[in-house]
């Protein structure tokens, strides 16, 4: 005997954000003493394990309901994600219902305990008396007028179409062969015409079928209502209905309001110069890392990729960049979401995923993505750098070790952290001309994400050194023209680190703790301190324009500090402006830390206007 189960879960719906049901049917082998399990539409006992099956789906829109009975609650009129987050609800996020039959608030529903407490101060006791027929009628204890009991809506947790739903007891979900291909997502919100108990001809209190697609994107008419999704499992071989289940969603929320515009601070004006471009760098937080365990202060629905993607892509596009450097871009999301959205916005791009295996299903690994505006630049060259490959080269060629030897394997194990970097050469689509002379019109952009472990500063320094060496070789191979260079990304290093010193000062002090980690940190991977240097003359964009690095570019409950930078070659690039990072008061307006309903990554985007200069001027 086997116990069959149908699990069905769906994220909180938000306007414009696609939602996909998570349906899973499975079976458990039972002992004879366990065969008494009660049968239902989504839980039953059978002699055989579940056969191969497929799902069909139906979506329903519910009636308009009052979200909170407390008249002073902002959520009675607002369905903004900001107002429905744990932060706004005081950390609970759970609705409450008054169960006292003698209270004027009987069966009234409240969005949180705070609203219930405030409403309770205005409630009064109802006394029962009998009419001439012996029926009880509620009477107010005092002269206070009898108020309408608002908000008395009970959640119906029963399955739509099941024998206990209060609808047609003989209703059976349509088989896949009976579903019309035209019964898909109905963008205008009208009901699909079908013979079922959820017809549009029913009263306003009933549920209206709105789609038979697996994926559904809530529309404006869904805001403030609940949705129901039905998943029906059918045998692939016979088409027989095996099980079905329906779950009800939370109230549909509206789109997240646009964030405050980030103003640019301009640098001291300087004459001359060539092409100008706007560049941004942004760690967008891959879905595989956006977990409730890592960010317990964030709502689960606000951590979902479909919700965060809408905020992130809008934030990027709204600043009008010409070059976009992104980190923690999940491989499957680059293919399914990001590339298409950026292409529609006028960009072309390249992607490089980390060299490790996917975390579970294919595509569950992050990497770096680099985009450029098609009307501004066209691609001349594109390369990628794998730090694992550089580690292999150092062990075998630089140190002459066998990678399978104890020493070689130990070094490789320490350095092989799967990080990558991207390198592109872009050429302006419209070459700049000054007094008949052709101005430099190419720029080299590097985008990287270094190792994150705070206990391995020597590994980060090694990665930085070898990235700079690779860039030196690349630029020198292109002649004495001194190709303008920008290095952007998440360096996972604070301004007091050896990584920052190497980038900004071309060297590291011998006494720096990052180069004196001790034997307890594994084998030494760094060369002699005098060899930790490079020939690039680099400046930090934010330090140059604003006079200092920001207070933070990563803002979580566990860590607040600067990890992200934009570096530029001072010989032939000039920063014209930079957008300051928002104040803490702005960042914590809709959450205790990032990510929140407003900022959908734990990092903050850096923005700058740059200009190519010639003749060695800054």
Coordinates of C-alpha atoms in Angstrom, one line a residue:
X1 CA 0.0 0.0 0.0
X2 CA 1.1 3.5 -0.8
X3 CA 0.1 6.9 0.6
X4 CA -0.3 9.4 -2.2
X5 CA 0.1 13.1 -1.5
X6 CA -0.2 16.2 -3.6
X7 CA 1.7 19.2 -2.4
X8 CA 0.8 22.7 -3.8
X9 CA 2.4 26.0 -2.9
X10 CA 2.3 29.5 -4.5
X11 CA 4.1 32.7 -3.7
X12 CA 2.3 35.9 -2.8
X13 CA 1.0 37.5 -6.0
X14 CA 2.2 41.0 -6.9
X15 CA 1.0 43.0 -9.9
X16 CA 3.2 42.4 -13.0
X17 CA 5.2 39.7 -11.3
X18 CA 4.7 36.2 -12.8
X19 CA 3.7 33.5 -10.3
X20 CA 4.2 29.8 -10.9
X21 CA 2.6 27.1 -8.7
X22 CA 4.9 24.6 -7.1
X23 CA 3.0 21.4 -7.5
X24 CA 4.5 18.0 -6.5
X25 CA 2.9 14.6 -6.3
X26 CA 4.6 11.8 -4.4
X27 CA 4.0 8.5 -2.8
X28 CA 5.1 6.8 0.5
X29 CA 5.1 3.1 1.0
X30 CA 3.0 2.1 4.0
X31 CA 3.0 -0.7 6.5
X32 CA -0.3 -2.5 7.0
X33 CA -0.9 -0.7 10.2
X34 CA -0.6 2.7 8.4
X35 CA -3.2 1.9 5.7
X36 CA -6.0 3.7 7.6
X37 CA -5.0 7.2 6.2
X38 CA -8.0 9.3 5.4
X39 CA -8.6 9.9 1.7
X40 CA -9.1 13.4 0.3
X41 CA -8.6 15.1 -3.1
X42 CA -4.9 15.5 -2.3
X43 CA -4.2 12.6 0.2
X44 CA -5.2 9.0 -0.3
X45 CA -4.1 5.4 0.0
X46 CA -3.6 3.2 -3.1
X47 CA -2.2 -0.2 -3.9
X48 CA 0.4 1.1 -6.3
X49 CA 2.8 4.0 -6.3
X50 CA 1.8 7.1 -8.2
X51 CA 2.2 6.6 -12.0
X52 CA 3.9 9.1 -14.4
X53 CA 1.7 12.2 -14.4
X54 CA 1.3 15.7 -15.6
X55 CA -0.5 18.7 -14.2
X56 CA -3.1 21.1 -15.5
X57 CA -3.9 24.4 -13.8
X58 CA -6.7 26.8 -13.3
X59 CA -6.6 30.2 -11.8
X60 CA -9.5 32.0 -10.1
X61 CA -10.0 35.6 -8.9
X62 CA -11.9 36.1 -5.7
X63 CA -14.3 38.8 -4.6
X64 CA -13.3 42.1 -3.2
X65 CA -12.8 41.9 0.5
X66 CA -12.0 44.3 3.3
X67 CA -8.4 43.6 4.3
X68 CA -8.7 45.1 7.8
X69 CA -11.6 46.1 10.0
X70 CA -9.7 48.8 11.8
X71 CA -10.8 52.1 10.1
X72 CA -7.5 53.8 10.7
X73 CA -5.4 51.1 9.0
X74 CA -3.6 52.3 5.9
X75 CA -3.9 48.8 4.4
X76 CA -7.7 49.4 3.9
X77 CA -6.8 51.6 0.9
X78 CA -3.2 50.7 0.1
X79 CA -1.9 47.4 -1.4
X80 CA 1.6 48.7 -1.8
X81 CA 4.2 46.0 -0.9
X82 CA 5.7 48.6 1.5
X83 CA 2.5 48.5 3.6
X84 CA 2.2 44.8 3.6
X85 CA 5.8 43.8 4.5
X86 CA 6.7 42.3 7.9
X87 CA 8.5 45.6 8.6
X88 CA 5.2 47.5 8.2
X89 CA 3.1 44.9 9.9
X90 CA 5.3 44.9 13.0
X91 CA 7.0 41.6 12.2
X92 CA 3.9 39.4 12.4
X93 CA 2.4 39.3 8.9
X94 CA -0.5 37.2 10.3
X95 CA -4.2 38.3 10.2
X96 CA -6.4 38.0 13.3
X97 CA -10.1 37.5 13.7
X98 CA -12.2 38.3 16.7
X99 CA -13.9 35.2 18.0
X100 CA -15.9 36.7 20.8
X101 CA -19.6 36.3 19.9
X102 CA -20.5 39.0 22.5
X103 CA -18.3 41.7 20.9
X104 CA -19.3 44.1 18.3
X105 CA -16.1 43.0 16.4
X106 CA -17.2 39.4 16.2
X107 CA -15.7 37.7 13.1
X108 CA -14.0 41.0 12.1
X109 CA -10.6 40.4 10.5
X110 CA -7.5 42.5 11.2
X111 CA -4.3 42.6 9.3
X112 CA -2.1 42.5 12.4
X113 CA -2.3 42.6 16.2
X114 CA -1.7 46.3 16.4
X115 CA -4.8 47.1 14.4
X116 CA -6.8 44.6 16.5
X117 CA -5.7 46.3 19.7
X118 CA -6.6 49.8 18.4
X119 CA -10.0 48.6 17.2
X120 CA -10.7 46.8 20.5
X121 CA -10.7 50.1 22.3
X122 CA -13.8 51.1 20.4
X123 CA -15.7 47.8 20.6
X124 CA -18.7 47.2 22.8
X125 CA -20.5 44.2 24.2
X126 CA -23.7 43.0 22.5
X127 CA -26.5 41.7 24.7
X128 CA -28.9 39.1 23.3
X129 CA -32.7 39.5 23.7
X130 CA -35.5 37.6 22.1
X131 CA -38.2 38.7 19.7
X132 CA -41.8 37.4 19.7
X133 CA -40.7 34.3 17.9
X134 CA -37.9 33.5 20.4
X135 CA -35.1 34.5 18.1
X136 CA -32.0 36.2 19.6
X137 CA -31.3 39.8 18.5
X138 CA -28.1 41.6 19.4
X139 CA -28.6 44.7 21.5
X140 CA -26.0 47.3 22.4
X141 CA -25.2 47.6 26.1
X142 CA -25.1 51.4 25.9
X143 CA -26.6 54.1 23.7
X144 CA -23.7 53.7 21.2
X145 CA -25.3 53.2 17.7
X146 CA -25.0 49.6 16.5
X147 CA -22.2 49.5 14.0
X148 CA -21.9 47.3 11.0
X149 CA -19.6 44.4 11.7
X150 CA -17.0 45.1 9.0
X151 CA -14.3 42.7 7.9
X152 CA -16.1 39.5 8.8
X153 CA -14.7 37.4 6.1
X154 CA -13.6 33.8 6.9
X155 CA -10.8 32.3 4.7
X156 CA -12.1 29.4 2.8
X157 CA -9.3 26.8 3.0
X158 CA -11.3 24.1 1.3
X159 CA -10.6 23.0 -2.3
X160 CA -12.3 24.7 -5.1
X161 CA -14.5 22.1 -6.8
X162 CA -14.1 19.5 -4.1
X163 CA -17.0 17.7 -2.5
X164 CA -16.7 20.0 0.5
X165 CA -16.4 23.3 -1.2
X166 CA -20.0 24.2 -1.1
X167 CA -20.2 24.3 -4.9
X168 CA -21.1 21.6 -7.5
X169 CA -20.4 18.3 -5.6
X170 CA -20.1 16.5 -8.9
X171 CA -17.6 18.9 -10.4
X172 CA -14.4 17.2 -11.8
X173 CA -11.5 19.2 -13.2
X174 CA -11.2 19.0 -17.0
X175 CA -8.7 16.6 -18.4
X176 CA -5.7 18.0 -20.4
X177 CA -7.4 16.9 -23.6
X178 CA -10.5 18.9 -22.8
X179 CA -8.6 22.2 -22.1
X180 CA -8.9 24.6 -25.0
X181 CA -5.6 26.2 -26.2
X182 CA -7.5 29.5 -26.1
X183 CA -8.2 29.2 -22.4
X184 CA -5.0 30.8 -21.5
X185 CA -4.1 33.9 -19.5
X186 CA -6.8 36.4 -20.0
X187 CA -5.1 39.8 -20.0
X188 CA -8.2 41.9 -19.9
X189 CA -9.4 40.1 -16.8
X190 CA -12.6 38.7 -18.3
X191 CA -13.7 35.2 -17.6
X192 CA -13.0 32.4 -20.0
X193 CA -16.3 31.0 -21.2
X194 CA -16.7 27.5 -19.9
X195 CA -19.4 25.3 -18.4
X196 CA -18.2 25.3 -14.8
X197 CA -19.5 26.5 -11.4
X198 CA -17.3 29.6 -11.5
X199 CA -19.0 31.4 -14.4
X200 CA -18.9 35.1 -14.7
X201 CA -22.7 35.0 -14.4
X202 CA -22.4 34.2 -10.7
X203 CA -22.6 36.7 -7.9
X204 CA -19.8 39.0 -6.8
X205 CA -19.0 36.8 -3.9
X206 CA -18.0 33.8 -6.1
X207 CA -14.7 33.0 -7.7
X208 CA -14.2 33.8 -11.4
X209 CA -11.9 31.6 -13.5
X210 CA -9.3 33.8 -15.2
X211 CA -6.6 31.5 -16.7
X212 CA -5.7 27.9 -17.5
X213 CA -2.0 28.5 -17.9
X214 CA 0.5 27.3 -15.4
X215 CA 2.1 30.8 -15.2
X216 CA -0.1 33.7 -14.3
X217 CA 0.8 37.4 -14.1
X218 CA -1.6 39.4 -11.9
X219 CA -3.2 42.5 -13.4
X220 CA -4.6 45.7 -12.0
X221 CA -8.0 44.2 -11.6
X222 CA -6.5 41.5 -9.3
X223 CA -5.1 44.0 -6.8
X224 CA -6.7 43.7 -3.3
X225 CA -8.3 40.3 -4.1
X226 CA -7.2 36.8 -3.4
X227 CA -6.5 34.2 -6.1
X228 CA -7.0 30.5 -6.0
X229 CA -5.0 28.1 -8.1
X230 CA -6.1 24.5 -8.8
X231 CA -3.5 21.8 -9.8
X232 CA -4.9 18.6 -11.1
X233 CA -2.6 15.6 -11.7
X234 CA -3.4 13.2 -14.6
X235 CA -1.9 9.9 -15.6
X236 CA 0.3 10.4 -18.6
X237 CA -0.7 6.9 -19.9
X238 CA -4.5 6.9 -19.4
X239 CA -5.4 10.5 -18.9
X240 CA -7.2 9.5 -15.6
X241 CA -7.5 12.2 -12.9
X242 CA -5.4 11.1 -10.1
X243 CA -5.6 13.9 -7.5
X244 CA -6.3 17.6 -7.4
X245 CA -5.8 20.4 -4.9
X246 CA -6.5 24.1 -4.6
X247 CA -4.8 26.7 -2.5
X248 CA -5.7 30.3 -1.9
X249 CA -3.1 33.1 -2.1
X250 CA -2.7 36.1 0.0
X251 CA -4.1 39.4 -1.3
X252 CA -2.7 40.6 -4.6
X253 CA -0.4 43.6 -4.0
X254 CA 0.2 46.4 -6.4
X255 CA 3.6 47.2 -8.1
X256 CA 6.3 48.5 -5.9
X257 CA 6.4 52.3 -6.1
X258 CA 9.4 53.8 -7.8
X259 CA 12.3 54.5 -5.5
X260 CA 13.6 58.0 -5.0
X261 CA 15.7 59.3 -7.8
X262 CA 19.4 59.3 -7.1
X263 CA 21.0 62.6 -8.0
X264 CA 24.5 62.7 -9.4
X265 CA 27.3 64.8 -7.8
X266 CA 29.5 66.3 -10.4
X267 CA 33.3 66.5 -10.2
X268 CA 35.3 69.7 -10.8
X269 CA 34.9 70.7 -14.4
X270 CA 37.8 70.2 -16.8
X271 CA 38.1 71.2 -20.4
X272 CA 38.5 68.9 -23.5
X273 CA 38.0 65.2 -23.6
X274 CA 36.2 62.8 -25.8
X275 CA 33.3 60.4 -25.6
X276 CA 31.2 60.3 -22.5
X277 CA 29.3 57.3 -21.1
X278 CA 27.3 56.3 -18.0
X279 CA 28.4 53.1 -16.3
X280 CA 26.9 51.2 -13.3
X281 CA 28.0 48.2 -11.3
X282 CA 25.5 46.2 -9.3
X283 CA 25.5 42.9 -7.4
X284 CA 21.9 41.9 -7.9
X285 CA 21.8 39.0 -5.4
X286 CA 21.3 35.6 -7.0
X287 CA 18.1 33.6 -6.1
X288 CA 20.2 30.7 -4.8
X289 CA 21.5 33.0 -2.0
X290 CA 18.3 34.9 -1.3
X291 CA 17.0 32.6 1.4
X292 CA 14.9 33.2 4.5
X293 CA 17.8 31.8 6.6
X294 CA 20.2 34.4 5.2
X295 CA 17.7 37.3 5.4
X296 CA 15.2 36.4 8.1
X297 CA 14.0 40.0 8.4
X298 CA 12.8 40.0 4.7
X299 CA 9.4 38.7 3.6
X300 CA 9.6 35.4 1.7
X301 CA 7.6 36.8 -1.2
X302 CA 9.9 39.8 -1.3
X303 CA 12.9 37.4 -1.7
X304 CA 11.3 35.6 -4.7
X305 CA 13.1 36.2 -8.0
X306 CA 10.0 37.2 -9.9
X307 CA 9.3 40.0 -7.4
X308 CA 12.9 41.2 -7.2
X309 CA 13.6 41.0 -10.9
X310 CA 10.9 43.6 -11.6
X311 CA 12.4 46.1 -9.1
X312 CA 16.0 45.4 -10.3
X313 CA 15.4 45.8 -14.0
X314 CA 13.4 49.0 -13.5
X315 CA 16.2 50.4 -11.2
X316 CA 18.9 49.6 -13.8
X317 CA 17.0 51.0 -16.8
X318 CA 15.7 54.1 -15.1
X319 CA 19.2 55.5 -14.5
X320 CA 19.9 55.4 -18.3
X321 CA 23.3 53.6 -18.3
X322 CA 25.4 53.0 -21.4
X323 CA 27.4 50.2 -19.7
X324 CA 26.1 47.8 -17.0
X325 CA 28.3 45.5 -14.9
X326 CA 26.3 42.9 -12.9
X327 CA 27.4 40.3 -10.4
X328 CA 25.5 37.3 -8.9
X329 CA 23.5 36.8 -12.1
X330 CA 22.1 33.4 -12.0
X331 CA 22.7 31.4 -15.2
X332 CA 19.1 30.4 -15.8
X333 CA 17.8 33.8 -15.0
X334 CA 20.2 35.4 -17.5
X335 CA 18.7 33.2 -20.2
X336 CA 15.0 33.4 -19.1
X337 CA 14.7 37.0 -17.7
X338 CA 17.7 39.3 -17.8
X339 CA 19.0 39.1 -21.3
X340 CA 15.6 39.5 -22.9
X341 CA 14.6 42.5 -20.7
X342 CA 17.9 44.3 -21.3
X343 CA 17.8 43.6 -25.1
X344 CA 14.3 45.1 -25.2
X345 CA 15.7 48.1 -23.4
X346 CA 18.3 48.6 -26.1
X347 CA 21.3 46.6 -24.7
X348 CA 23.5 43.8 -25.9
X349 CA 25.5 41.7 -23.5
X350 CA 27.7 38.8 -22.6
X351 CA 27.6 36.4 -19.6
X352 CA 30.2 34.3 -17.8
X353 CA 29.1 31.9 -15.1
X354 CA 31.3 30.7 -12.2
X355 CA 33.2 27.5 -13.0
X356 CA 31.6 25.4 -10.3
X357 CA 28.8 22.9 -10.8
X358 CA 25.2 24.1 -10.5
X359 CA 23.5 24.0 -7.0
X360 CA 20.9 21.4 -7.8
X361 CA 19.1 21.9 -11.1
X362 CA 20.8 23.2 -14.3
X363 CA 21.4 26.9 -14.3
X364 CA 21.5 27.3 -10.5
X365 CA 24.9 28.9 -10.5
X366 CA 25.7 32.6 -10.5
X367 CA 28.2 34.6 -12.6
X368 CA 28.8 38.0 -14.1
X369 CA 27.0 39.8 -16.9
X370 CA 28.1 42.8 -18.9
X371 CA 25.8 44.9 -21.1
X372 CA 26.3 47.9 -23.4
X373 CA 23.8 50.2 -25.1
X374 CA 23.7 49.2 -28.8
X375 CA 23.3 52.8 -30.0
X376 CA 26.3 53.9 -28.0
X377 CA 28.8 51.1 -28.4
X378 CA 29.6 48.1 -30.4
X379 CA 31.7 45.1 -29.3
X380 CA 35.2 44.8 -30.5
X381 CA 36.6 42.0 -28.3
X382 CA 35.2 39.8 -25.5
X383 CA 37.1 37.5 -23.2
X384 CA 36.6 35.8 -19.8
X385 CA 39.0 35.0 -17.0
X386 CA 38.7 31.9 -14.8
X387 CA 40.7 32.2 -11.6
X388 CA 40.7 28.4 -11.3
X389 CA 42.5 28.2 -14.6
X390 CA 45.0 30.8 -13.4
X391 CA 45.6 28.8 -10.2
X392 CA 46.3 25.7 -12.3
X393 CA 48.8 27.7 -14.4
X394 CA 50.6 29.1 -11.3
X395 CA 50.9 25.6 -9.7
X396 CA 52.2 23.8 -12.8
X397 CA 54.1 26.6 -14.7
X398 CA 54.9 29.2 -12.1
X399 CA 55.8 26.8 -9.2
X400 CA 56.7 23.7 -11.2
X401 CA 54.5 21.5 -9.0
X402 CA 52.5 18.4 -9.8
X403 CA 48.9 19.4 -9.2
X404 CA 48.3 15.9 -7.8
X405 CA 51.1 16.2 -5.3
X406 CA 50.3 17.0 -1.7
X407 CA 51.7 20.6 -2.0
X408 CA 50.2 21.2 -5.4
X409 CA 46.8 19.9 -4.5
X410 CA 46.8 21.9 -1.3
X411 CA 47.5 25.2 -3.1
X412 CA 45.0 24.4 -5.8
X413 CA 42.3 23.6 -3.2
X414 CA 42.9 26.9 -1.6
X415 CA 42.9 29.0 -4.8
X416 CA 40.2 27.2 -6.8
X417 CA 37.1 29.1 -5.6
X418 CA 35.3 29.2 -9.0
X419 CA 35.4 33.0 -9.4
X420 CA 35.5 34.6 -12.8
X421 CA 36.0 38.0 -14.5
X422 CA 34.8 39.4 -17.8
X423 CA 36.7 41.6 -20.2
X424 CA 35.3 43.5 -23.2
X425 CA 36.6 46.2 -25.5
X426 CA 33.9 48.5 -26.7
X427 CA 34.1 51.1 -29.4
X428 CA 31.8 54.1 -29.6
X429 CA 29.3 53.9 -32.4
X430 CA 29.8 57.6 -33.3
X431 CA 33.6 58.4 -33.2
X432 CA 34.5 61.7 -31.5
X433 CA 36.2 64.3 -33.6
X434 CA 38.0 67.3 -32.3
X435 CA 39.4 69.9 -34.7
X436 CA 39.7 67.3 -37.4
X437 CA 41.5 64.8 -35.2
X438 CA 40.1 61.4 -34.3
X439 CA 39.7 61.1 -30.6
X440 CA 40.2 57.8 -28.8
X441 CA 37.0 55.9 -29.1
X442 CA 37.6 52.5 -27.4
X443 CA 37.4 51.5 -23.8
X444 CA 38.2 48.3 -22.0
X445 CA 35.7 47.2 -19.3
X446 CA 36.5 44.5 -16.7
X447 CA 33.7 43.1 -14.5
X448 CA 34.5 40.7 -11.7
X449 CA 33.2 39.1 -8.4
X450 CA 36.0 38.0 -6.0
X451 CA 35.9 35.3 -3.4
X452 CA 33.5 36.2 -0.5
X453 CA 35.0 34.4 2.5
X454 CA 36.2 37.1 5.0
X455 CA 38.7 34.6 6.5
X456 CA 40.7 34.3 3.2
X457 CA 42.0 37.8 2.4
X458 CA 45.1 36.3 0.9
X459 CA 43.0 34.5 -1.7
X460 CA 41.2 37.7 -2.7
X461 CA 44.6 39.5 -2.9
X462 CA 45.9 36.7 -5.1
X463 CA 42.8 37.0 -7.4
X464 CA 43.2 40.8 -7.6
X465 CA 46.9 40.5 -8.5
X466 CA 46.4 38.0 -11.2
X467 CA 43.4 39.9 -12.6
X468 CA 45.6 43.0 -12.9
X469 CA 48.4 41.0 -14.5
X470 CA 46.0 39.6 -17.1
X471 CA 44.8 43.1 -17.9
X472 CA 48.4 44.3 -18.2
X473 CA 49.2 41.6 -20.7
X474 CA 45.9 42.3 -22.6
X475 CA 46.4 46.1 -22.9
X476 CA 50.1 46.0 -23.7
X477 CA 49.5 43.6 -26.5
X478 CA 47.4 46.3 -28.2
X479 CA 50.3 48.7 -28.6
X480 CA 51.3 52.0 -26.9
X481 CA 47.9 53.6 -27.3
X482 CA 47.1 53.0 -23.6
X483 CA 43.6 51.6 -23.9
X484 CA 41.3 53.3 -21.3
X485 CA 40.4 50.8 -18.6
X486 CA 37.7 50.4 -16.0
X487 CA 37.5 47.6 -13.5
X488 CA 34.1 47.2 -11.8
X489 CA 32.6 44.7 -9.5
X490 CA 32.1 43.2 -6.1
X491 CA 35.6 42.8 -4.6
X492 CA 34.4 41.6 -1.3
X493 CA 37.1 43.8 0.3
X494 CA 36.8 46.9 2.5
X495 CA 38.9 50.1 2.0
X496 CA 41.3 49.0 4.7
X497 CA 42.1 45.7 2.9
X498 CA 45.2 44.8 1.0
X499 CA 43.1 44.4 -2.2
X500 CA 42.1 48.1 -1.9
X501 CA 45.8 49.1 -1.3
X502 CA 47.0 47.1 -4.3
X503 CA 44.4 48.7 -6.6
X504 CA 44.8 52.2 -5.4
X505 CA 48.5 52.4 -4.5
X506 CA 50.0 49.7 -6.9
X507 CA 51.5 47.9 -3.8
X508 CA 50.8 46.5 -0.4
X509 CA 52.7 47.3 2.8
X510 CA 54.8 44.4 4.0
X511 CA 53.2 44.7 7.5
X512 CA 49.6 44.5 6.2
X513 CA 47.7 41.7 8.1
X514 CA 46.2 40.4 4.8
X515 CA 49.7 39.3 3.7
X516 CA 50.6 37.8 7.1
X517 CA 47.8 35.3 7.6
X518 CA 50.0 32.6 9.2
X519 CA 50.2 28.9 8.7
X520 CA 46.7 28.2 10.3
X521 CA 45.2 29.7 7.1
X522 CA 46.6 27.0 4.9
X523 CA 49.6 27.1 2.5
X524 CA 51.1 30.4 1.4
X525 CA 49.8 31.4 -2.1
X526 CA 51.2 34.9 -2.4
X527 CA 54.5 35.8 -4.0
X528 CA 57.2 37.9 -2.4
X529 CA 55.7 41.2 -1.1
X530 CA 57.9 43.2 -3.6
X531 CA 56.3 41.2 -6.5
X532 CA 52.7 42.2 -5.4
X533 CA 52.5 45.2 -7.7
X534 CA 51.3 46.3 -11.1
X535 CA 51.7 49.1 -13.6
X536 CA 48.1 50.4 -13.9
X537 CA 47.5 53.9 -12.5
X538 CA 44.0 53.5 -11.1
X539 CA 41.6 55.7 -9.2
X540 CA 38.4 54.9 -7.4
X541 CA 35.5 56.8 -9.0
X542 CA 33.6 57.4 -5.8
X543 CA 36.7 58.5 -3.9
X544 CA 37.7 60.9 -6.7
X545 CA 34.3 62.5 -7.1
X546 CA 33.0 62.5 -3.6
X547 CA 36.3 62.7 -1.7
X548 CA 35.8 59.4 0.1
X549 CA 34.3 55.9 -0.4
X550 CA 30.7 55.5 0.6
X551 CA 29.8 54.3 4.1
X552 CA 28.5 51.1 2.7
X553 CA 27.6 49.4 -0.6
X554 CA 26.4 46.2 1.2
X555 CA 23.7 46.7 3.9
X556 CA 22.5 43.7 5.8
X557 CA 21.8 42.9 9.5
X558 CA 25.1 41.0 9.6
X559 CA 27.4 43.4 7.7
X560 CA 27.3 47.0 6.7
X561 CA 30.3 48.2 4.6
X562 CA 31.9 48.9 1.3
X563 CA 32.6 45.9 -1.0
X564 CA 31.9 47.3 -4.5
X565 CA 34.0 49.7 -6.5
X566 CA 34.5 51.3 -9.9
X567 CA 38.2 51.7 -10.8
X568 CA 39.4 53.7 -13.8
X569 CA 42.8 54.4 -15.5
X570 CA 43.7 57.9 -14.5
X571 CA 45.8 58.5 -17.6
X572 CA 42.9 58.4 -20.1
X573 CA 39.6 58.4 -18.2
X574 CA 38.0 61.1 -16.2
X575 CA 35.0 60.7 -13.8
X576 CA 32.5 63.4 -14.3
X577 CA 30.0 62.5 -11.7
X578 CA 28.9 59.8 -9.2
X579 CA 25.6 59.1 -7.4
X580 CA 25.9 59.0 -3.6
X581 CA 24.6 55.9 -1.9
X582 CA 21.3 56.6 -0.2
X583 CA 21.3 57.4 3.6
X584 CA 20.5 54.8 6.2
X585 CA 17.2 56.6 6.9
X586 CA 16.2 55.9 3.3
X587 CA 17.4 52.3 3.2
X588 CA 15.5 51.4 6.4
X589 CA 12.3 53.2 5.6
X590 CA 10.7 49.9 4.3
X591 CA 12.9 47.3 6.0
X592 CA 15.4 46.7 8.8
X593 CA 18.1 46.1 6.2
X594 CA 18.5 45.0 2.6
X595 CA 17.0 43.3 0.7
X596 CA 13.6 45.0 1.3
X597 CA 10.4 45.6 -0.7
X598 CA 12.1 48.7 -2.1
X599 CA 15.7 47.6 -2.6
X600 CA 15.7 44.0 -4.0
X601 CA 19.4 43.3 -3.5
X602 CA 21.6 43.4 -0.4
X603 CA 24.0 45.5 -2.4
X604 CA 23.5 49.0 -3.8
X605 CA 24.1 50.1 -7.3
X606 CA 27.0 52.5 -8.1
X607 CA 26.5 55.0 -10.9
X608 CA 29.0 57.3 -12.6
X609 CA 29.4 59.4 -15.8
X610 CA 32.9 58.9 -17.3
X611 CA 34.8 60.6 -20.2
X612 CA 37.6 59.3 -22.3
X613 CA 40.5 61.8 -22.4
X614 CA 43.6 61.9 -24.6
X615 CA 47.1 63.2 -24.3
X616 CA 47.5 61.8 -20.7
X617 CA 45.4 64.6 -19.1
X618 CA 43.0 63.8 -16.3

